[in-house]
Coordinates of C-alpha atoms in Angstrom, one line a residue:
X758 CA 25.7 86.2 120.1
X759 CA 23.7 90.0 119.7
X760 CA 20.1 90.0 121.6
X761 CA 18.7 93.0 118.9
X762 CA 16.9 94.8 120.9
X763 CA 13.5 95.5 119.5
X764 CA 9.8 95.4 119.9
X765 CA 9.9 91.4 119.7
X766 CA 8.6 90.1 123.2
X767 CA 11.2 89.4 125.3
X768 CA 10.7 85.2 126.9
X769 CA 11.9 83.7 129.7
X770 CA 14.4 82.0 127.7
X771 CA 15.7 85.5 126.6
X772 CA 15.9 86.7 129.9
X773 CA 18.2 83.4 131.1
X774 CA 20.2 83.9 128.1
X775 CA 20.8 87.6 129.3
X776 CA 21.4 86.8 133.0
X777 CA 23.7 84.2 132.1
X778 CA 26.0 86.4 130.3
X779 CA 25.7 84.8 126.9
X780 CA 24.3 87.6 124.6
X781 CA 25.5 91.0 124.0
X782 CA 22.7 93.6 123.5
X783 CA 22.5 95.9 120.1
X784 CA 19.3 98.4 119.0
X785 CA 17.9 97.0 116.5
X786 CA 16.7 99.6 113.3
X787 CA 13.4 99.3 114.3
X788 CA 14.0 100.5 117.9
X789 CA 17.1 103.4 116.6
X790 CA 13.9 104.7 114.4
X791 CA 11.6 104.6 117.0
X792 CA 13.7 106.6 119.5
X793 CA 14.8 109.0 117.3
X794 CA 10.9 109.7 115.9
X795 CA 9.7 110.3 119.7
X796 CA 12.8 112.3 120.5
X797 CA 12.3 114.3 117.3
X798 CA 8.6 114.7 117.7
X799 CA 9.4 116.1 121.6
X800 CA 12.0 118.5 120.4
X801 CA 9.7 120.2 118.0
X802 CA 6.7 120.0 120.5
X803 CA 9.2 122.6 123.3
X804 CA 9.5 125.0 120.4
X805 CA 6.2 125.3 119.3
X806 CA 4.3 125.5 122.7
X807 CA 3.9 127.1 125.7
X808 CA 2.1 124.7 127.6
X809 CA 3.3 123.1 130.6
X810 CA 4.6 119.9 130.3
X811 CA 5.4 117.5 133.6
X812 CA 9.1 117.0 134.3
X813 CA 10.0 118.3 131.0
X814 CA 9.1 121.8 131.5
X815 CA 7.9 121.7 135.2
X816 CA 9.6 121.2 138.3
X817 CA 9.1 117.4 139.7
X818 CA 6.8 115.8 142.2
X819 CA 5.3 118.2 144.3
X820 CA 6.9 121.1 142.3
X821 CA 5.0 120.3 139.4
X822 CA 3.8 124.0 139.2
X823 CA 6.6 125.6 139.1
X824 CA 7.4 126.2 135.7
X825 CA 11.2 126.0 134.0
X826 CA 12.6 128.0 131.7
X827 CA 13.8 126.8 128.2
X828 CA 17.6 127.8 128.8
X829 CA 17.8 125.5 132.5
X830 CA 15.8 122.3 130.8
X831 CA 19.0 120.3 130.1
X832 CA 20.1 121.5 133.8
X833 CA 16.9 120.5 134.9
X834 CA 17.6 117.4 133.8
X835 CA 20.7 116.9 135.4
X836 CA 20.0 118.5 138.4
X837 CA 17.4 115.6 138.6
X838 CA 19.7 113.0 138.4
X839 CA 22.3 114.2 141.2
X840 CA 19.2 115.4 143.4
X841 CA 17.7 111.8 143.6
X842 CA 20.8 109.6 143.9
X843 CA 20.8 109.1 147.4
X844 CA 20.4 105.2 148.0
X845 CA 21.8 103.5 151.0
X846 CA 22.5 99.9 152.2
X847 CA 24.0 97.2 150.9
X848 CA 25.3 97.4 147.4
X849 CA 23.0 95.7 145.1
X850 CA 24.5 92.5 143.3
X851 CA 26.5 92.9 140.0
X852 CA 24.1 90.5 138.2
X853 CA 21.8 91.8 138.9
X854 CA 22.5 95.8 138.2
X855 CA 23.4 94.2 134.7
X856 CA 19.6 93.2 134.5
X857 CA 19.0 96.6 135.5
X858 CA 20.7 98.3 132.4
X859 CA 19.2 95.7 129.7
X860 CA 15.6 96.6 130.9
X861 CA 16.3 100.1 131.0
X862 CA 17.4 99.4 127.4
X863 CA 14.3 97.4 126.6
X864 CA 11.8 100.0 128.4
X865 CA 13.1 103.2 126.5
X866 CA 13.6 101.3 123.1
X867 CA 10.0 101.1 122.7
X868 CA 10.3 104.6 121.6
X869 CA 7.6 106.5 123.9
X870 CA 10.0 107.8 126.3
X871 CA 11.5 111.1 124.2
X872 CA 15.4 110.0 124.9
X873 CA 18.4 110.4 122.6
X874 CA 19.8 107.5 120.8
X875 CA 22.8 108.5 122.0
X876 CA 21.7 108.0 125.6
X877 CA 20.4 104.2 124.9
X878 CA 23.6 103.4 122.5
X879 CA 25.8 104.5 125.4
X880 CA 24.1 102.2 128.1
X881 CA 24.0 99.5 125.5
X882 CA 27.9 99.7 126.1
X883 CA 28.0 99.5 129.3
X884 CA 26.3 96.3 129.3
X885 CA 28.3 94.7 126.6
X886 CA 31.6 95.7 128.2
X887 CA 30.4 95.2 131.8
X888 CA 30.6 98.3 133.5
X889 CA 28.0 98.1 135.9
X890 CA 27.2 101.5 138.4
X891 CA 27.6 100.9 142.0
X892 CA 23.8 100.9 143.0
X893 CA 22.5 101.0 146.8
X894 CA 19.4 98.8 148.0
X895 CA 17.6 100.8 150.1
X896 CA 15.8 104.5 148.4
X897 CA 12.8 103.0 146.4
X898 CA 9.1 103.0 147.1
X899 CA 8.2 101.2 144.5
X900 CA 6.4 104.5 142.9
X901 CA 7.3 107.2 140.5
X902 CA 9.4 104.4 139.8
X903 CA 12.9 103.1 141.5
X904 CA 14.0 106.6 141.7
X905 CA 17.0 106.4 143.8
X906 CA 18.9 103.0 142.5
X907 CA 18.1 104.5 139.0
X908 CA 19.3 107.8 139.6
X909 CA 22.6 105.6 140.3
X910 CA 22.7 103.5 137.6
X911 CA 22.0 107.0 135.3
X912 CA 24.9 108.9 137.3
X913 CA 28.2 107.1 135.3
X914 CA 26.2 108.8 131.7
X915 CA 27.1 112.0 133.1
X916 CA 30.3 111.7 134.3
X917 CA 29.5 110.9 138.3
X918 CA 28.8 107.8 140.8
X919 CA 30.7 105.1 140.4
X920 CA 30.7 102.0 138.4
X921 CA 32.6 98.8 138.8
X922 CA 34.9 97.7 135.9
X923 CA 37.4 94.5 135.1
X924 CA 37.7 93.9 139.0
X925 CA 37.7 97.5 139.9
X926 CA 35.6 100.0 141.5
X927 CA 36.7 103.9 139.6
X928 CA 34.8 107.1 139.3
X929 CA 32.1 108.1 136.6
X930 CA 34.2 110.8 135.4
X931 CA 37.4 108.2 135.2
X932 CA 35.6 105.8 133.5
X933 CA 35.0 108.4 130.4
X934 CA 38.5 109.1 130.7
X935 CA 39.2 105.1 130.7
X936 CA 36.8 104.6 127.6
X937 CA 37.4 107.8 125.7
X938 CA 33.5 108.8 126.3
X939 CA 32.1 112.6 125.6
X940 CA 30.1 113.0 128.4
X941 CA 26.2 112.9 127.9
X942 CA 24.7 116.3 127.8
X943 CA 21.0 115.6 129.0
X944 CA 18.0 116.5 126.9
X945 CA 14.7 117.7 128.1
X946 CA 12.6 115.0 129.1
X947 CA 15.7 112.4 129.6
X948 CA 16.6 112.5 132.9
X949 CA 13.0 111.8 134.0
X950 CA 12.7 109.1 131.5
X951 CA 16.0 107.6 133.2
X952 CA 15.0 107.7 136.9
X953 CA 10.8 106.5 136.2
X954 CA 10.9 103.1 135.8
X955 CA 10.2 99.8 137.5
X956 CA 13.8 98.5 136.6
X957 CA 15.0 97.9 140.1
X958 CA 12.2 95.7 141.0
X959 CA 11.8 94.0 137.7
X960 CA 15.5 92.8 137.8
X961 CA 15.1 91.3 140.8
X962 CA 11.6 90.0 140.2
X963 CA 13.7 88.2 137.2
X964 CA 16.5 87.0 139.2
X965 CA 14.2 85.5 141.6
X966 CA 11.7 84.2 139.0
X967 CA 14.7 82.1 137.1
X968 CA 16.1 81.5 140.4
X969 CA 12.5 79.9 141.3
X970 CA 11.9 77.6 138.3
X971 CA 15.2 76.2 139.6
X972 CA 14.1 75.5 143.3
X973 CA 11.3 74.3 141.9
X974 CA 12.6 71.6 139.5
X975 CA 15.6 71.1 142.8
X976 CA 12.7 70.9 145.8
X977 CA 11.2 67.7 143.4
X978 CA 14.4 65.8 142.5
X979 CA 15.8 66.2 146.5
X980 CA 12.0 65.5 147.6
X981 CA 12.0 62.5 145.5
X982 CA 15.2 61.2 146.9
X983 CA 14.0 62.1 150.6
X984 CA 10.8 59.7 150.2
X985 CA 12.9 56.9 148.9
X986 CA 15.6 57.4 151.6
X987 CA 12.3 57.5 154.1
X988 CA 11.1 54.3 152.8
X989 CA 8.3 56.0 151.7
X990 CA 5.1 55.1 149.2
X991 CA 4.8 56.0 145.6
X992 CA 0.7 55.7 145.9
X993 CA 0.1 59.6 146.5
X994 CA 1.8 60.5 143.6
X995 CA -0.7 57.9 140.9
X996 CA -2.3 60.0 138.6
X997 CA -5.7 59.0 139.3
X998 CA -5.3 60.9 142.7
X999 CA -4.8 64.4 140.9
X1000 CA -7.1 63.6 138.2
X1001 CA -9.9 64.6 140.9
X1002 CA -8.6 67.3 142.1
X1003 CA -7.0 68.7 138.6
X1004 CA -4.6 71.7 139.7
X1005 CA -1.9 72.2 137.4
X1006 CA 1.3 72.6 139.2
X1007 CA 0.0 69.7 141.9
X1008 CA -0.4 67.5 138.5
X1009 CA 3.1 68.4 137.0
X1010 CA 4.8 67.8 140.7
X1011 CA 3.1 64.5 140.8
X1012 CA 3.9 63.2 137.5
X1013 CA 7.6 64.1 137.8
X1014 CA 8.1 62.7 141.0
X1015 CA 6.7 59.3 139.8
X1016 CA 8.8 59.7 136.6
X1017 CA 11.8 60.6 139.0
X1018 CA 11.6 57.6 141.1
X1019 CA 10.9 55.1 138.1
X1020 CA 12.6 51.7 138.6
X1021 CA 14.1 52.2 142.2
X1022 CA 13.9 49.3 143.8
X1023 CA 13.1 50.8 147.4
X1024 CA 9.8 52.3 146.1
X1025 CA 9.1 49.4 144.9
X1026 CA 9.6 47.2 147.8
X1027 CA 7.0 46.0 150.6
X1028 CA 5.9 48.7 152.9
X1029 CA 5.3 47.9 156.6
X1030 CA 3.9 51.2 157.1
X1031 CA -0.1 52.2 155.1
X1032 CA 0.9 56.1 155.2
X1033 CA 3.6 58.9 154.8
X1034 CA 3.8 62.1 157.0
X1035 CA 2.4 65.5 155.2
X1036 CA 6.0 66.4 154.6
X1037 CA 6.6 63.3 151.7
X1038 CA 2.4 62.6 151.3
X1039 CA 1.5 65.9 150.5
X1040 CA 4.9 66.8 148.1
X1041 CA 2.7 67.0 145.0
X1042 CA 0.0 69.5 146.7
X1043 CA 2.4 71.9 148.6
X1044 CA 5.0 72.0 145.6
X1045 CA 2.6 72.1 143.4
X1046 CA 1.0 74.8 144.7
X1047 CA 4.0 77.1 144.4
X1048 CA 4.5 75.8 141.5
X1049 CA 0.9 77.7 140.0
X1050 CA 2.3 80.7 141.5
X1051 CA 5.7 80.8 140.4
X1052 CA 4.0 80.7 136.9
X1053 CA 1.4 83.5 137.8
X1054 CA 4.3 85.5 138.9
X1055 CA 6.7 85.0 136.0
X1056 CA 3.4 85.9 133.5
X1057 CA 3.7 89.0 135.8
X1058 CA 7.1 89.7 134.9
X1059 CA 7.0 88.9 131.5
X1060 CA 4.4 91.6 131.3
X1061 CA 6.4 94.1 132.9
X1062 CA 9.4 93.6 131.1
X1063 CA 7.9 94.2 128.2
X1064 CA 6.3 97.2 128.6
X1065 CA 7.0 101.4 128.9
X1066 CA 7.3 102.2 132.6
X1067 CA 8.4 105.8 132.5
X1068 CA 6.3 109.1 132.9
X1069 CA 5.2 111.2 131.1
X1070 CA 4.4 109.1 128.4
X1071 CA 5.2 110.2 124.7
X1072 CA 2.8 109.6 121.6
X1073 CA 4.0 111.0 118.5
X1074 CA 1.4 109.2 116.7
X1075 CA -1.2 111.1 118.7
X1076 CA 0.6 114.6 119.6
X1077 CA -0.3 114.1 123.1
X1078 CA 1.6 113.5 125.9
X1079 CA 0.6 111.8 128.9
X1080 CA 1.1 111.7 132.9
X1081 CA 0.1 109.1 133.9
X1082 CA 1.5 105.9 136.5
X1083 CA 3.0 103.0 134.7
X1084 CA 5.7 103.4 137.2
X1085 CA 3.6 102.3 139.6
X1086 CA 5.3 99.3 141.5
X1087 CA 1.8 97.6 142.5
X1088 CA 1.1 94.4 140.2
X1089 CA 5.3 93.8 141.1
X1090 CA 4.9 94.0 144.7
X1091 CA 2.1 91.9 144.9
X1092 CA 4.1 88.9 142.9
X1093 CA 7.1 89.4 144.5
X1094 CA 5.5 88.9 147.8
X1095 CA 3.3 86.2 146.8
X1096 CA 6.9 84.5 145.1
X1097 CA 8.6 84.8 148.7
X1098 CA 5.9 83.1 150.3
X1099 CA 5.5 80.0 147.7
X1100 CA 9.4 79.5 147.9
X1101 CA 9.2 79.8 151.8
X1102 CA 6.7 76.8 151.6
X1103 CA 9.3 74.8 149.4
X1104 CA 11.9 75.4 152.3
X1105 CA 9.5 74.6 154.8
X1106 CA 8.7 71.6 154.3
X1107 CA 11.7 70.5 153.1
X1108 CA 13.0 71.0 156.6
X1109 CA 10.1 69.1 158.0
X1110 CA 11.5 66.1 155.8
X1111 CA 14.9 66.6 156.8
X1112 CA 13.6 66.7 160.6
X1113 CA 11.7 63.0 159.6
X1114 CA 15.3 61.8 158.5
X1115 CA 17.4 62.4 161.3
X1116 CA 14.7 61.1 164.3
X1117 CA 15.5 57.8 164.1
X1118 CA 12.8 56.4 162.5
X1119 CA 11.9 53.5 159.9
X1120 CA 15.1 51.4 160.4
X1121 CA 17.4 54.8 159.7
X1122 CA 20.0 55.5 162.6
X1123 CA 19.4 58.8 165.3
X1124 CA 21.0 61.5 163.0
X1125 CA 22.3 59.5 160.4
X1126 CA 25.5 58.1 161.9
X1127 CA 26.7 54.3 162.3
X1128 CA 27.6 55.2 166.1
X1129 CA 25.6 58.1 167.6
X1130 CA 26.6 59.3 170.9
X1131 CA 30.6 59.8 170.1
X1132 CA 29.1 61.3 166.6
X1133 CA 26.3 63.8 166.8
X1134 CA 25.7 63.0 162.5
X1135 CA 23.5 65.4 161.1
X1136 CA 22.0 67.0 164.3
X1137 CA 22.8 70.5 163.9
X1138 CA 22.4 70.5 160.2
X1139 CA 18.5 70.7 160.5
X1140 CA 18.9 73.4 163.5
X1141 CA 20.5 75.7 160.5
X1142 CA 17.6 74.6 158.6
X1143 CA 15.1 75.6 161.0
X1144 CA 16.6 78.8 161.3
X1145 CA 16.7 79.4 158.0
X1146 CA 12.9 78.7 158.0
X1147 CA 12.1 80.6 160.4
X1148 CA 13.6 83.8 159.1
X1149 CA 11.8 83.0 155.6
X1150 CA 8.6 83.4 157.6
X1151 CA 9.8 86.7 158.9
X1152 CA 10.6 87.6 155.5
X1153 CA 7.0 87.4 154.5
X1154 CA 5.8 89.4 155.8
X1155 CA 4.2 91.4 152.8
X1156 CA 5.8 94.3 152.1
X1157 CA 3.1 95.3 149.4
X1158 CA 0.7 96.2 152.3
X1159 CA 2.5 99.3 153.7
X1160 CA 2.3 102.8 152.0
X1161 CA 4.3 105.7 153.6
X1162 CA 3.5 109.5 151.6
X1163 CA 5.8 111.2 150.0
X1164 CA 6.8 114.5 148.1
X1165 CA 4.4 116.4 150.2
X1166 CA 1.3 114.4 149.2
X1167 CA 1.4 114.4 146.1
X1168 CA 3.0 110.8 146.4
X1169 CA 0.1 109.8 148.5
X1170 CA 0.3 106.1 147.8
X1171 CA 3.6 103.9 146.3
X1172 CA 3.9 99.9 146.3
X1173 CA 6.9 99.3 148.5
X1174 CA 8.2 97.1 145.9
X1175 CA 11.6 97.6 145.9
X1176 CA 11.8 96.4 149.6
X1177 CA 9.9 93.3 148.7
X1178 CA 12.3 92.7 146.0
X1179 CA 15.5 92.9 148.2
X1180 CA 13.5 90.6 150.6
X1181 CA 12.6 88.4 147.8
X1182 CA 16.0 87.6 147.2
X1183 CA 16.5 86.7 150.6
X1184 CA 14.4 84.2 150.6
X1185 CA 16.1 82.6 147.3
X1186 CA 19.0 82.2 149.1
X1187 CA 18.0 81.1 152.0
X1188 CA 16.1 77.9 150.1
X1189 CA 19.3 77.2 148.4
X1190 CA 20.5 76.8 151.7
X1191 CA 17.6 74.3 153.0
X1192 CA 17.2 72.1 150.0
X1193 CA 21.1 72.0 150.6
X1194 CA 20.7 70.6 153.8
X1195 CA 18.0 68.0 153.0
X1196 CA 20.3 67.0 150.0
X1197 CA 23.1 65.9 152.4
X1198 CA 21.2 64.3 155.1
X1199 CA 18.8 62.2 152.2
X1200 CA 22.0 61.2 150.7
X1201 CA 23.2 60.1 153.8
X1202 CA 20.4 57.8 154.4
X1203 CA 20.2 56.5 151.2
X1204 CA 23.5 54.2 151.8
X1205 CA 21.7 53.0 155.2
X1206 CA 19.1 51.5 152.9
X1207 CA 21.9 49.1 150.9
X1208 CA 21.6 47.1 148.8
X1209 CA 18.8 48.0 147.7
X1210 CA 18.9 50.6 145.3
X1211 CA 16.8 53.9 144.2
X1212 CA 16.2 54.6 140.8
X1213 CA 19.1 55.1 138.0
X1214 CA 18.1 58.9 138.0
X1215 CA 19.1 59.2 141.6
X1216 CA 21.8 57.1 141.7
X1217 CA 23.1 59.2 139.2
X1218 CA 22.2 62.4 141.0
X1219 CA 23.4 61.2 144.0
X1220 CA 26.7 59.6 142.8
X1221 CA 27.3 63.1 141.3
X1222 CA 26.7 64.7 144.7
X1223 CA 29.2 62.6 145.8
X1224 CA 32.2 63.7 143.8
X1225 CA 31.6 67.4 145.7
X1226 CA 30.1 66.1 149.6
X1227 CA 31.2 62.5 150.5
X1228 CA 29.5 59.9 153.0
X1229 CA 30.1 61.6 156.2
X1230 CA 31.8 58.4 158.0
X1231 CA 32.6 60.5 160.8
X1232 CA 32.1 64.1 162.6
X1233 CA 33.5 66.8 160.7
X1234 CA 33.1 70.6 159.7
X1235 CA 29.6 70.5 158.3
X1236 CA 29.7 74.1 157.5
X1237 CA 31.6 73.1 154.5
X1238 CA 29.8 70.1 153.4
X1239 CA 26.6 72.6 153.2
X1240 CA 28.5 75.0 151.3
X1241 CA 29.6 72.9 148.7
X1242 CA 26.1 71.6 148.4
X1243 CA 24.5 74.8 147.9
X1244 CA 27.4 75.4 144.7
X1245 CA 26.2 72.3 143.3
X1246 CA 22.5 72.9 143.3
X1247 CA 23.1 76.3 141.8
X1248 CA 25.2 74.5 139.0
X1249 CA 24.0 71.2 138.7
X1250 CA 21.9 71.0 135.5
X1251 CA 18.3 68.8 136.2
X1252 CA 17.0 67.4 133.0
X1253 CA 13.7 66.9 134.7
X1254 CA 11.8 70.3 133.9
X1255 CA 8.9 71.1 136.6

């Protein structure tokens, strides 16, 4: 299946398509004729002026004034690229460099941006054939745009860096040998179009916004079976109680909740108790909550994706060009942060629930095991848990509230986004890891609670589970048994949507 890239707004659903590897990406005529007008109209503007022109003319950053001849632009250009690829760290994941490339694509498609057609077709390919550049996390600021993971990503067009390819890590310049690729001989303007951009942080942003509708769905179908295995109440999830205090996402957790545990017969049996803990009582208010910002932050990525986020800006229409800051990382730092803290709340009080399972309470056995004392259950489980908490809550700490200056002042303020991306996808990890752990140890107490039965969704769910993690009769490696829980809630498909 082609994605044509294009002008069309890009949806969420486009974006899952894209990340799940099920589209190959093609310029549309629309976006070949819009390239090739703003390049055109750029190449004619250099001849016939004088004028200085930022980072097409002009040195960069603080070296704005310093003025470049017409005979070193293209080596300006270049000179750009290998000057600012100097990224450290961790290599940032394959899926989501490939992200990366596809919203490159999409930003300079738009045909403001003065790049060659040639340049777009060529990282077009490199999506569709899965060469993907080796790209450092550590080097952006969020500002001027991800400089430094996008002066790697641009490196493999002329020949340097390195990319990985069919299971292998090679050279730029052996992968044009490999594929039989000229290499890319810069224009003026291109190299600065490649490197400005919010690319690093939107990719992530998306990773961790698709990642989050998931948890989301996930934190209410193991929060579900968690109150049932608790012997808990279905009152705080009626409707009338969110009726009077109307907030969307605590109004959509309640409902599917309640639809989740339709026709279980615990739920439905006598209660000897009038009230739950926060951790099941207040599911549809602290879920719900996140759930209202997970959607504020994937309006904000939505946004960003489809939008020019380079500089200077190019307006044929209007023979002017424009320095200005859509590179500026701000409105993504903000979400991102704000994203890590309403998925630290899903994993924190899913640990709190776990914590309620294990204690020995409401008829359930100390840590879940027929004979505790010989068999310590699932003790340690909600230790990793807590730990895992814990080190969400370091995590955000936001990272949209520092500023450090750079290029001698004249960067005097940038977003830090890029660092609250990277943390960000911490944090989506780390909840796979918790809602993991509540899986197993509400699955475990569910088969305390026989006969009686939870609802066919969850007996479904569960019985499923069970094919992958079985009862734990006995002590064993739980390190395992949380593994293989994490795979299946990253693969498991819910059909409840939050």
């Amino acid at each position: 299946m082609v994605h044509y890239i294009s002008s069309a707004k890009l949806t969420l659903q486009d974006l899952s398509r894209l990340h799940e590897g099920k589209l190959t990406v093609q310029l549309s005529e629309e976006a070949r004729d819009r390239i090739a007008r703003c390049r055109d109209y750029l190449d004619k503007k250099l001849q016939g002026t004088t004028q200085s022109i930022y980072g097409i003319n002009t040195g960069f950053g603080s070296l704005y004034n310093k003025n470049i001849s017409a005979d070193q632009l293209e080596q300006l250009q270049e000179n750009l690229v290998k000057s600012h690829a100097c990224g450290t760290g961790p290599e940032v994941p394959e899926e989501i460099v490939k992200l990366m490339l596809f919203l490159k694509i999409q930003s300079l498609a738009y045909g403001y941006s003065g790049v060659q057609t040639e340049t777009v077709d060529r990282l077009a390919t490199m999506f569709n054939r899965d060469v993907l550049p080796v790209i450092y996390e550590m080097g952006s600021l969020g500002a001027s745009g991800d400089l430094a993971p996008l002066a790697h990503l641009t490196l493999p067009l002329i020949g340097l860096g390195e990319v990985h390819h069919e299971g292998k890590r090679i050279t730029g310049n052996a992968l044009q040998k490999a594929m039989q690729w000229p290499p890319l001989r810069l224009q003026a303007k291109e190299g600065l179009a490649l490197l400005n951009g919010t690319q690093f942080m939107s990719a992530y942003g998306v990773w961790c916004t698709l990642h989050a509708h998931r948890l989301l769905q996930l934190a209410n179908i193991v929060g579900a079976l968690s109150l049932d295995a608790f012997d808990g109440r279905i009152e705080p999830f009626l409707p009338q109680v969110h009726a009077i205090r109307p907030h969307a996402g605590q109004m959509r957790v309640a409902a599917q909740v309640k639809d989740i545990l339709a026709n279980s017969e615990l739920i439905l049996q006598a209660k000897k108790h009038v009230q739950d803990p926060y951790s099941f009582r207040c599911i549809p208010q602290v879920h719900g909550a996140s759930a209202d910002t997970i959607d504020y932050v994937t309006n904000v990525f939505l946004v960003e994706v489809n939008s020019v986020t380079d500089n200077p800006n190019v307006f044929p229409d209007e023979d002017t060009i424009i320095s200005a800051g859509n590179f500026h990382g701000q409105p993504l730092a903000l979400a991102l942060d704000f994203l890590s803290i309403a998925l630290a709340e899903l994993g924190s009080i899913s640990e709190r629930r776990t914590y309620q399972l294990i204690a020995g309470l409401r008829d359930l056995p100390n840590y879940l095991v027929a004979t505790p004392g010989i068999h310590s259950g699932l003790m340690i489980p909600q230790y990793t848990a807590a730990s895992l908490v814990s080190q969400n809550k370091q995590l955000c700490m936001p990272a949209s509230v520092d500023s450090i200056v750079s290029s001698n002042g004249q960067e005097d303020h940038v977003s830090m986004g890029a660092n609250a991306a990277t943390k960000a996808l911490r944090v989506v990890n780390n909840l796979y890891s918790i809602l993991a752990i509540e899986l197993l140890t509400a699955a475990q107490a569910l088969t305390f609670r026989r006969p009686l039965k939870t609802s066919p969704y969850l007996e479904d769910f569960v019985d499923t589970f069970r094919k992958t993690v079985p009862f734990i009769e006995e002590d064993r490696v739980l390190h395992d048994d949380i593994k293989k829980a994490e795979e299946f809630l990253k693969h498991w498909s819910p059909s409840h949507e939050s």
